[in-house]
Amino acid sequence: MQQPTETLPATPEGLSRAAAILRAGGLVAFPTETVYGLGAHARDDRAVARIFEAKGRPRFNPLIVHLPDVAAVRKIAVMSDAAERLADAFWPGPMTLVLPVAPDAGLSPLVTAGLDTVAVRVPEHPVAQNLLRVFGGPVAAPSANPSGRVSPTRADHVRDGLSGRIEAVVNGGACPVGVESTIIGLAGRPALLRPGGLPVEAVEACLGAPLGAAGEGISAPGQLASHYAPGAPVRLDVSAPGADEFWIGFGPGTGDAPMTLSATGDLVEAAANLFHALREADIRAAGRTIAIAPIPEHGLGRAINDRLRRAAAPRP
Ligand code: TXA
Ligand code: MG
């Protein structure tokens, strides 16, 4: 498809237009509290197929289904006791659960990539909530970026990557969390499939047990080595950058850096800034290596470091 991508306001009129586009099988990017999602009607094979086409994404990668509340989730996934407990504690919010798919879920098989599990999420962002309610059905949505690129946290980022390839983007401003949802696998023993916007410590406290690691068999979420990549090379854990490097700081000790994820060393602020900072640095570095200050490996720091390690991984 090559047609102008509409930017819709997050007003009742904008959202009813967005819902109409989804019903007609079109693609609409919309804000969640984590990142912008690229939404399609999850029961419409053609619409879901167009997500893969627009993103240039490998087909075997299954998608997250977005729903307005737990009652809607129960219609498409089988909720265990652990799932109910996590849902009660953290939905709506930046958490995705991988659960056995319900027998009569009615999803396009492209959504689950033929697996007998489905990833489900109840986002908290008011624009996502309102869109899901106005649309009234399950919305399949990966992050709204071309495959392998940095996730979008502003409507402009979506336009940069997908303009002309999707029908519309709903402009809801900057995403407050800024990294993707934490994905918990609950189809077997509870496992962390992807660190994200909900700290792992909070999930483990709620379950009263440590999470396992992703099993080898699981098609690991976004886990291709070089995944969240800017164009410039990236070097991590840099306290003293080289003269020819573009330094991104974190915390008061890095006040000399031309850019910072958080001047005060606040991990929540750093997560919210992360993807925007990588895009901006990519431009300002002008081909030089992007060097990034050390980020502590706890709370949201785990998700930030996970994304940064992917950004720094050797390119395919
Ligand atoms: O914050 C987020 O999670 C955003 C917003 C839009 O919700 N979405 C997002 O989607 O990051 P995406 O497609 O970029 O990443 C979702 C990951 C994929 O890498 C996929 O492999 C994994 O979830 N996934 C989906 N269904 C799965 C399943 N049944 N089993 C294991 N992993 C699954
Ligand atoms: Mg993604």
mmCIF file of C-alpha atoms and ligand atoms in Angstrom:
data_model
loop_
_atom_site.group_PDB
_atom_site.id
_atom_site.type_symbol
_atom_site.label_atom_id
_atom_site.label_comp_id
_atom_site.label_asym_id
_atom_site.label_seq_id
_atom_site.Cartn_x
_atom_site.Cartn_y
_atom_site.Cartn_z
ATOM 1 C CA MET A 1 0.000 0.000 0.000
ATOM 2 C CA GLN A 2 1.166 3.512 -0.754
ATOM 3 C CA GLN A 3 -1.372 6.004 0.515
ATOM 4 C CA PRO A 4 -1.188 8.923 2.903
ATOM 5 C CA THR A 5 -1.236 7.877 6.559
ATOM 6 C CA GLU A 6 -3.841 9.875 8.481
ATOM 7 C CA THR A 7 -2.879 11.350 11.855
ATOM 8 C CA LEU A 8 -5.994 11.185 14.030
ATOM 9 C CA PRO A 9 -6.555 13.190 17.212
ATOM 10 C CA ALA A 10 -7.307 11.276 20.422
ATOM 11 C CA THR A 11 -10.840 12.718 20.475
ATOM 12 C CA PRO A 12 -14.153 10.811 20.303
ATOM 13 C CA GLU A 13 -14.284 11.613 16.552
ATOM 14 C CA GLY A 14 -10.687 10.501 15.995
ATOM 15 C CA LEU A 15 -11.242 7.250 17.875
ATOM 16 C CA SER A 16 -14.479 6.428 16.094
ATOM 17 C CA ARG A 17 -12.663 6.946 12.774
ATOM 18 C CA ALA A 18 -9.827 4.700 14.041
ATOM 19 C CA ALA A 19 -12.312 1.983 15.065
ATOM 20 C CA ALA A 20 -14.019 2.186 11.663
ATOM 21 C CA ILE A 21 -10.661 1.690 9.923
ATOM 22 C CA LEU A 22 -9.944 -1.356 12.129
ATOM 23 C CA ARG A 23 -13.399 -2.830 11.369
ATOM 24 C CA ALA A 24 -12.722 -2.410 7.655
ATOM 25 C CA GLY A 25 -9.462 -4.375 7.958
ATOM 26 C CA GLY A 26 -7.107 -1.385 8.078
ATOM 27 C CA LEU A 27 -4.050 -0.783 10.236
ATOM 28 C CA VAL A 28 -4.092 1.856 12.981
ATOM 29 C CA ALA A 29 -1.167 2.723 15.241
ATOM 30 C CA PHE A 30 -2.182 3.828 18.728
ATOM 31 C CA PRO A 31 -0.438 4.790 21.981
ATOM 32 C CA THR A 32 -0.187 2.499 24.987
ATOM 33 C CA GLU A 33 1.643 3.401 28.194
ATOM 34 C CA THR A 34 4.635 1.335 26.994
ATOM 35 C CA VAL A 35 5.106 2.046 23.256
ATOM 36 C CA TYR A 36 2.870 2.674 20.225
ATOM 37 C CA GLY A 37 1.203 -0.492 18.899
ATOM 38 C CA LEU A 38 0.311 -1.242 15.275
ATOM 39 C CA GLY A 39 -3.258 -2.483 15.613
ATOM 40 C CA ALA A 40 -5.360 -4.755 13.430
ATOM 41 C CA HIS A 41 -8.655 -6.618 13.910
ATOM 42 C CA ALA A 42 -7.395 -9.866 15.506
ATOM 43 C CA ARG A 43 -10.129 -11.993 13.892
ATOM 44 C CA ASP A 44 -9.430 -10.724 10.353
ATOM 45 C CA ASP A 45 -6.711 -12.802 8.616
ATOM 46 C CA ARG A 46 -6.049 -10.257 5.920
ATOM 47 C CA ALA A 47 -5.740 -7.387 8.379
ATOM 48 C CA VAL A 48 -3.333 -9.377 10.567
ATOM 49 C CA ALA A 49 -1.296 -10.416 7.538
ATOM 50 C CA ARG A 50 -0.934 -6.748 6.623
ATOM 51 C CA ILE A 51 0.788 -6.091 9.983
ATOM 52 C CA PHE A 52 3.609 -8.443 8.966
ATOM 53 C CA GLU A 53 3.784 -6.851 5.541
ATOM 54 C CA ALA A 54 3.879 -3.275 6.885
ATOM 55 C CA LYS A 55 6.592 -4.130 9.443
ATOM 56 C CA GLY A 56 8.557 -6.446 7.173
ATOM 57 C CA ARG A 57 8.345 -8.889 10.086
ATOM 58 C CA PRO A 58 9.151 -12.627 9.997
ATOM 59 C CA ARG A 59 5.854 -14.514 10.001
ATOM 60 C CA PHE A 60 6.734 -16.903 12.790
ATOM 61 C CA ASN A 61 6.670 -14.134 15.367
ATOM 62 C CA PRO A 62 3.282 -14.210 17.196
ATOM 63 C CA LEU A 63 1.462 -11.008 18.220
ATOM 64 C CA ILE A 64 0.071 -9.605 21.477
ATOM 65 C CA VAL A 65 -3.744 -9.346 21.658
ATOM 66 C CA HIS A 66 -4.969 -6.174 23.370
ATOM 67 C CA LEU A 67 -8.217 -6.168 25.318
ATOM 68 C CA PRO A 68 -9.993 -3.577 27.482
ATOM 69 C CA ASP A 69 -10.438 -5.707 30.636
ATOM 70 C CA VAL A 70 -9.977 -9.134 32.213
ATOM 71 C CA ALA A 71 -13.520 -10.223 31.307
ATOM 72 C CA ALA A 72 -12.600 -9.818 27.630
ATOM 73 C CA VAL A 73 -9.312 -11.686 28.180
ATOM 74 C CA ARG A 74 -11.178 -14.686 29.648
ATOM 75 C CA LYS A 75 -12.994 -15.114 26.317
ATOM 76 C CA ILE A 76 -9.820 -15.746 24.379
ATOM 77 C CA ALA A 77 -7.371 -17.227 26.924
ATOM 78 C CA VAL A 78 -7.517 -19.768 29.735
ATOM 79 C CA MET A 79 -6.727 -17.989 33.016
ATOM 80 C CA SER A 80 -4.951 -20.027 35.716
ATOM 81 C CA ASP A 81 -4.929 -18.999 39.405
ATOM 82 C CA ALA A 82 -1.522 -17.388 38.878
ATOM 83 C CA ALA A 83 -2.878 -15.506 35.847
ATOM 84 C CA GLU A 84 -5.853 -14.227 37.860
ATOM 85 C CA ARG A 85 -3.544 -13.070 40.643
ATOM 86 C CA LEU A 86 -1.216 -11.193 38.277
ATOM 87 C CA ALA A 87 -4.154 -9.721 36.351
ATOM 88 C CA ASP A 88 -5.702 -8.489 39.566
ATOM 89 C CA ALA A 89 -2.444 -6.875 40.696
ATOM 90 C CA PHE A 90 -1.107 -5.389 37.431
ATOM 91 C CA TRP A 91 -3.852 -4.945 34.807
ATOM 92 C CA PRO A 92 -4.450 -2.552 33.287
ATOM 93 C CA GLY A 93 -0.731 -1.972 32.888
ATOM 94 C CA PRO A 94 2.596 -2.802 31.207
ATOM 95 C CA MET A 95 2.295 -6.607 31.556
ATOM 96 C CA THR A 96 1.616 -9.285 28.924
ATOM 97 C CA LEU A 97 0.677 -12.863 29.848
ATOM 98 C CA VAL A 98 1.200 -15.856 27.566
ATOM 99 C CA LEU A 99 -1.651 -18.287 28.293
ATOM 100 C CA PRO A 100 -3.290 -21.317 26.681
ATOM 101 C CA VAL A 101 -5.599 -20.064 23.935
ATOM 102 C CA ALA A 102 -9.326 -20.610 24.637
ATOM 103 C CA PRO A 103 -10.968 -23.217 22.380
ATOM 104 C CA ASP A 104 -13.469 -20.747 20.882
ATOM 105 C CA ALA A 105 -11.188 -17.695 20.847
ATOM 106 C CA GLY A 106 -11.836 -17.127 17.153
ATOM 107 C CA LEU A 107 -8.515 -15.406 16.526
ATOM 108 C CA SER A 108 -6.765 -15.404 13.189
ATOM 109 C CA PRO A 109 -4.167 -18.199 13.339
ATOM 110 C CA LEU A 110 -1.611 -15.635 12.184
ATOM 111 C CA VAL A 111 -1.961 -13.932 15.590
ATOM 112 C CA THR A 112 -0.651 -16.966 17.478
ATOM 113 C CA ALA A 113 1.601 -18.115 14.627
ATOM 114 C CA GLY A 114 -0.037 -21.519 14.981
ATOM 115 C CA LEU A 115 0.914 -21.944 18.688
ATOM 116 C CA ASP A 116 -1.604 -23.198 21.256
ATOM 117 C CA THR A 117 -0.811 -20.187 23.439
ATOM 118 C CA VAL A 118 -1.746 -16.534 23.074
ATOM 119 C CA ALA A 119 -0.129 -13.369 24.435
ATOM 120 C CA VAL A 120 -2.712 -11.044 26.025
ATOM 121 C CA ARG A 121 -2.476 -7.559 27.496
ATOM 122 C CA VAL A 122 -4.838 -5.013 29.064
ATOM 123 C CA PRO A 123 -3.166 -1.624 28.511
ATOM 124 C CA GLU A 124 -3.795 1.268 30.867
ATOM 125 C CA HIS A 125 -3.297 4.234 28.523
ATOM 126 C CA PRO A 126 -6.631 6.083 28.274
ATOM 127 C CA VAL A 127 -6.381 6.365 24.463
ATOM 128 C CA ALA A 128 -5.772 2.601 24.117
ATOM 129 C CA GLN A 129 -8.585 1.868 26.584
ATOM 130 C CA ASN A 130 -11.029 4.101 24.711
ATOM 131 C CA LEU A 131 -10.055 2.733 21.302
ATOM 132 C CA LEU A 132 -10.473 -0.882 22.484
ATOM 133 C CA ARG A 133 -13.897 -0.091 23.919
ATOM 134 C CA VAL A 134 -15.109 1.816 20.855
ATOM 135 C CA PHE A 135 -13.834 -0.938 18.545
ATOM 136 C CA GLY A 136 -15.304 -3.648 20.778
ATOM 137 C CA GLY A 137 -13.104 -6.595 19.762
ATOM 138 C CA PRO A 138 -9.596 -8.021 20.229
ATOM 139 C CA VAL A 139 -6.827 -5.926 18.647
ATOM 140 C CA ALA A 140 -3.582 -7.640 17.621
ATOM 141 C CA ALA A 141 -0.688 -5.206 17.912
ATOM 142 C CA PRO A 142 3.077 -5.492 17.807
ATOM 143 C CA SER A 143 5.152 -2.377 18.371
ATOM 144 C CA ALA A 144 4.530 0.077 15.496
ATOM 145 C CA ASN A 145 8.046 0.075 13.983
ATOM 146 C CA PRO A 146 9.624 -1.610 10.975
ATOM 147 C CA SER A 147 10.938 -5.007 12.099
ATOM 148 C CA GLY A 148 14.321 -4.777 13.828
ATOM 149 C CA ARG A 149 14.141 -1.050 14.535
ATOM 150 C CA VAL A 150 13.646 0.893 17.756
ATOM 151 C CA SER A 151 10.078 0.877 19.135
ATOM 152 C CA PRO A 152 8.111 4.124 18.714
ATOM 153 C CA THR A 153 7.171 6.174 21.773
ATOM 154 C CA ARG A 154 5.658 9.130 19.884
ATOM 155 C CA ALA A 155 3.313 9.450 16.911
ATOM 156 C CA ASP A 156 6.150 11.065 14.926
ATOM 157 C CA HIS A 157 8.292 7.954 15.408
ATOM 158 C CA VAL A 158 5.486 5.846 13.925
ATOM 159 C CA ARG A 159 5.227 8.166 10.938
ATOM 160 C CA ASP A 160 9.011 8.070 10.411
ATOM 161 C CA GLY A 161 8.933 4.271 10.058
ATOM 162 C CA LEU A 162 5.544 3.386 8.613
ATOM 163 C CA SER A 163 4.130 6.427 6.785
ATOM 164 C CA GLY A 164 2.419 5.345 3.567
ATOM 165 C CA ARG A 165 2.248 1.724 4.774
ATOM 166 C CA ILE A 166 -0.599 2.047 7.306
ATOM 167 C CA GLU A 167 -3.959 3.797 7.258
ATOM 168 C CA ALA A 168 -3.656 5.898 10.402
ATOM 169 C CA VAL A 169 -1.911 6.781 13.641
ATOM 170 C CA VAL A 170 -3.766 8.097 16.671
ATOM 171 C CA ASN A 171 -1.670 10.850 18.264
ATOM 172 C CA GLY A 172 -1.648 10.414 22.032
ATOM 173 C CA GLY A 173 1.633 12.170 22.772
ATOM 174 C CA ALA A 174 4.675 10.525 24.385
ATOM 175 C CA CYS A 175 4.307 7.082 25.986
ATOM 176 C CA PRO A 176 4.813 7.434 29.756
ATOM 177 C CA VAL A 177 6.597 4.091 30.406
ATOM 178 C CA GLY A 178 8.697 4.019 27.234
ATOM 179 C CA VAL A 179 9.786 0.345 27.085
ATOM 180 C CA GLU A 180 7.650 -2.608 26.006
ATOM 181 C CA SER A 181 5.543 -4.665 28.388
ATOM 182 C CA THR A 182 7.023 -7.348 30.633
ATOM 183 C CA ILE A 183 6.046 -10.737 29.152
ATOM 184 C CA ILE A 184 5.316 -13.598 31.578
ATOM 185 C CA GLY A 185 4.792 -17.127 30.252
ATOM 186 C CA LEU A 186 2.120 -18.953 32.253
ATOM 187 C CA ALA A 187 1.373 -21.880 29.965
ATOM 188 C CA GLY A 188 3.889 -23.957 31.968
ATOM 189 C CA ARG A 189 5.948 -23.006 35.005
ATOM 190 C CA PRO A 190 5.850 -19.181 35.309
ATOM 191 C CA ALA A 191 8.739 -17.765 33.289
ATOM 192 C CA LEU A 192 10.073 -14.354 32.324
ATOM 193 C CA LEU A 193 9.915 -14.201 28.511
ATOM 194 C CA ARG A 194 10.902 -10.530 28.212
ATOM 195 C CA PRO A 195 11.816 -7.965 30.884
ATOM 196 C CA GLY A 196 9.835 -4.765 30.382
ATOM 197 C CA GLY A 197 7.881 -1.902 31.885
ATOM 198 C CA LEU A 198 6.719 -3.839 34.950
ATOM 199 C CA PRO A 199 9.689 -4.692 37.195
ATOM 200 C CA VAL A 200 10.296 -8.439 37.510
ATOM 201 C CA GLU A 201 10.673 -8.011 41.270
ATOM 202 C CA ALA A 202 7.022 -6.922 41.481
ATOM 203 C CA VAL A 203 5.847 -9.981 39.525
ATOM 204 C CA GLU A 204 7.849 -12.351 41.721
ATOM 205 C CA ALA A 205 6.575 -10.697 44.891
ATOM 206 C CA CYS A 206 2.995 -11.156 43.679
ATOM 207 C CA LEU A 207 3.516 -14.822 42.756
ATOM 208 C CA GLY A 208 5.570 -15.500 45.889
ATOM 209 C CA ALA A 209 8.159 -17.379 43.811
ATOM 210 C CA PRO A 210 11.026 -16.589 41.441
ATOM 211 C CA LEU A 211 10.269 -16.681 37.706
ATOM 212 C CA GLY A 212 12.008 -19.233 35.514
ATOM 213 C CA ALA A 213 13.908 -18.261 32.395
ATOM 214 C CA ALA A 214 12.380 -18.660 28.916
ATOM 215 C CA GLY A 215 12.627 -22.285 27.811
ATOM 216 C CA GLU A 216 14.583 -23.083 24.663
ATOM 217 C CA GLY A 217 11.399 -24.212 22.928
ATOM 218 C CA ILE A 218 9.650 -20.862 23.232
ATOM 219 C CA SER A 219 9.843 -18.611 20.212
ATOM 220 C CA ALA A 220 11.612 -15.975 22.232
ATOM 221 C CA PRO A 221 9.909 -12.591 22.146
ATOM 222 C CA GLY A 222 11.792 -10.115 20.039
ATOM 223 C CA GLN A 223 14.863 -12.123 20.944
ATOM 224 C CA LEU A 224 16.707 -12.025 17.659
ATOM 225 C CA ALA A 225 20.092 -10.727 18.774
ATOM 226 C CA SER A 226 20.166 -7.383 16.966
ATOM 227 C CA HIS A 227 16.607 -6.204 17.363
ATOM 228 C CA TYR A 228 16.212 -2.767 18.884
ATOM 229 C CA ALA A 229 18.841 -1.225 16.694
ATOM 230 C CA PRO A 230 19.645 2.356 15.727
ATOM 231 C CA GLY A 231 21.785 2.786 12.590
ATOM 232 C CA ALA A 232 25.041 3.749 14.389
ATOM 233 C CA PRO A 233 27.194 1.234 16.298
ATOM 234 C CA VAL A 234 26.447 1.093 20.029
ATOM 235 C CA ARG A 235 28.887 0.484 22.923
ATOM 236 C CA LEU A 236 27.642 -0.184 26.463
ATOM 237 C CA ASP A 237 28.807 0.373 30.024
ATOM 238 C CA VAL A 238 30.964 3.355 29.088
ATOM 239 C CA SER A 239 32.119 5.575 31.961
ATOM 240 C CA ALA A 240 34.846 7.287 29.941
ATOM 241 C CA PRO A 241 33.915 7.734 26.261
ATOM 242 C CA GLY A 242 36.484 8.024 23.492
ATOM 243 C CA ALA A 243 36.941 11.412 21.790
ATOM 244 C CA ASP A 244 35.185 10.131 18.665
ATOM 245 C CA GLU A 245 32.162 8.702 20.492
ATOM 246 C CA PHE A 246 28.733 10.211 21.131
ATOM 247 C CA TRP A 247 28.082 9.672 24.841
ATOM 248 C CA ILE A 248 24.673 9.149 26.426
ATOM 249 C CA GLY A 249 24.854 9.644 30.183
ATOM 250 C CA PHE A 250 22.912 8.318 33.151
ATOM 251 C CA GLY A 251 23.086 9.833 36.612
ATOM 252 C CA PRO A 252 24.923 12.790 38.161
ATOM 253 C CA GLY A 253 28.425 11.413 37.415
ATOM 254 C CA THR A 254 27.842 11.789 33.664
ATOM 255 C CA GLY A 255 26.942 15.460 33.525
ATOM 256 C CA ASP A 256 29.479 16.058 30.717
ATOM 257 C CA ALA A 257 27.569 13.893 28.245
ATOM 258 C CA PRO A 258 25.797 15.773 25.414
ATOM 259 C CA MET A 259 22.658 13.739 26.126
ATOM 260 C CA THR A 260 21.339 11.850 29.161
ATOM 261 C CA LEU A 261 18.738 9.173 29.862
ATOM 262 C CA SER A 262 18.249 10.712 33.300
ATOM 263 C CA ALA A 263 20.462 13.391 34.860
ATOM 264 C CA THR A 264 19.413 12.288 38.362
ATOM 265 C CA GLY A 265 19.807 8.549 37.709
ATOM 266 C CA ASP A 266 16.048 7.849 37.785
ATOM 267 C CA LEU A 267 15.335 4.509 36.028
ATOM 268 C CA VAL A 268 11.673 5.340 35.367
ATOM 269 C CA GLU A 269 12.671 8.550 33.600
ATOM 270 C CA ALA A 270 15.422 6.678 31.720
ATOM 271 C CA ALA A 271 12.978 4.059 30.418
ATOM 272 C CA ALA A 272 10.578 6.758 29.256
ATOM 273 C CA ASN A 273 13.435 8.520 27.401
ATOM 274 C CA LEU A 274 15.206 5.449 26.029
ATOM 275 C CA PHE A 275 13.901 4.973 22.499
ATOM 276 C CA HIS A 276 13.577 8.684 21.798
ATOM 277 C CA ALA A 277 17.167 9.184 22.981
ATOM 278 C CA LEU A 278 18.448 6.374 20.721
ATOM 279 C CA ARG A 279 16.765 7.950 17.690
ATOM 280 C CA GLU A 280 18.035 11.398 18.544
ATOM 281 C CA ALA A 281 21.565 10.071 19.221
ATOM 282 C CA ASP A 282 21.545 8.238 15.911
ATOM 283 C CA ILE A 283 21.104 11.579 14.155
ATOM 284 C CA ARG A 284 23.495 13.581 16.339
ATOM 285 C CA ALA A 285 26.220 10.892 16.323
ATOM 286 C CA ALA A 286 26.331 11.157 12.505
ATOM 287 C CA GLY A 287 27.936 7.735 12.080
ATOM 288 C CA ARG A 288 30.126 7.852 15.213
ATOM 289 C CA THR A 289 29.695 5.142 17.845
ATOM 290 C CA ILE A 290 26.991 5.778 20.444
ATOM 291 C CA ALA A 291 28.521 5.104 23.882
ATOM 292 C CA ILE A 292 26.134 4.572 26.771
ATOM 293 C CA ALA A 293 26.864 5.037 30.473
ATOM 294 C CA PRO A 294 26.342 2.059 32.838
ATOM 295 C CA ILE A 295 22.723 1.447 33.904
ATOM 296 C CA PRO A 296 22.072 -0.483 37.143
ATOM 297 C CA GLU A 297 20.611 -3.971 36.617
ATOM 298 C CA HIS A 298 17.524 -3.755 38.848
ATOM 299 C CA GLY A 299 13.881 -2.663 38.479
ATOM 300 C CA LEU A 300 13.351 -1.030 35.060
ATOM 301 C CA GLY A 301 17.137 -1.137 34.590
ATOM 302 C CA ARG A 302 16.760 -4.786 33.567
ATOM 303 C CA ALA A 303 14.451 -3.895 30.689
ATOM 304 C CA ILE A 304 16.633 -0.933 29.676
ATOM 305 C CA ASN A 305 19.802 -3.078 29.657
ATOM 306 C CA ASP A 306 18.035 -5.856 27.746
ATOM 307 C CA ARG A 307 17.098 -3.383 24.967
ATOM 308 C CA LEU A 308 20.555 -1.795 24.998
ATOM 309 C CA ARG A 309 22.326 -5.155 24.704
ATOM 310 C CA ARG A 310 20.209 -5.906 21.634
ATOM 311 C CA ALA A 311 20.985 -2.483 20.184
ATOM 312 C CA ALA A 312 24.708 -3.196 20.686
ATOM 313 C CA ALA A 313 24.640 -6.776 19.345
ATOM 314 C CA PRO A 314 26.446 -7.573 16.078
ATOM 315 C CA ARG A 315 24.179 -6.766 13.129
ATOM 316 C CA PRO A 316 22.964 -9.608 10.923
HETATM 317 O O1 TXA B 1 4.492 -3.081 25.173
HETATM 318 C C1 TXA B 1 4.282 -3.966 24.355
HETATM 319 O O2 TXA B 1 4.329 -5.175 24.643
HETATM 320 C C2 TXA B 1 3.952 -3.539 22.923
HETATM 321 C C3 TXA B 1 2.596 -2.845 22.958
HETATM 322 C C4 TXA B 1 2.130 -2.415 21.602
HETATM 323 O O3 TXA B 1 1.646 -3.711 23.551
HETATM 324 N N1 TXA B 1 3.929 -4.648 22.029
HETATM 325 C C5 TXA B 1 5.028 -5.316 21.666
HETATM 326 O O4 TXA B 1 4.779 -6.296 20.736
HETATM 327 O O5 TXA B 1 6.136 -5.083 22.106
HETATM 328 P P1 TXA B 1 5.917 -7.029 19.887
HETATM 329 O O6 TXA B 1 5.231 -7.817 18.854
HETATM 330 O O7 TXA B 1 6.898 -6.045 19.395
HETATM 331 O O8 TXA B 1 6.524 -8.027 20.921
HETATM 332 C C6 TXA B 1 5.711 -9.049 21.444
HETATM 333 C C7 TXA B 1 6.497 -10.281 21.660
HETATM 334 C C8 TXA B 1 6.963 -10.873 20.335
HETATM 335 O O9 TXA B 1 8.367 -10.799 20.240
HETATM 336 C C9 TXA B 1 6.490 -12.316 20.363
HETATM 337 O O10 TXA B 1 7.517 -13.211 20.060
HETATM 338 C C10 TXA B 1 6.003 -12.509 21.802
HETATM 339 O O11 TXA B 1 5.640 -11.261 22.247
HETATM 340 N N2 TXA B 1 4.853 -13.413 21.826
HETATM 341 C C11 TXA B 1 3.636 -13.194 21.328
HETATM 342 N N3 TXA B 1 2.852 -14.292 21.465
HETATM 343 C C12 TXA B 1 3.616 -15.228 22.078
HETATM 344 C C13 TXA B 1 3.401 -16.582 22.483
HETATM 345 N N4 TXA B 1 2.228 -17.189 22.283
HETATM 346 N N5 TXA B 1 4.423 -17.230 23.080
HETATM 347 C C14 TXA B 1 5.626 -16.630 23.289
HETATM 348 N N6 TXA B 1 5.883 -15.345 22.913
HETATM 349 C C15 TXA B 1 4.905 -14.668 22.307
HETATM 350 MG MG MG B 2 8.630 -4.960 18.755
#
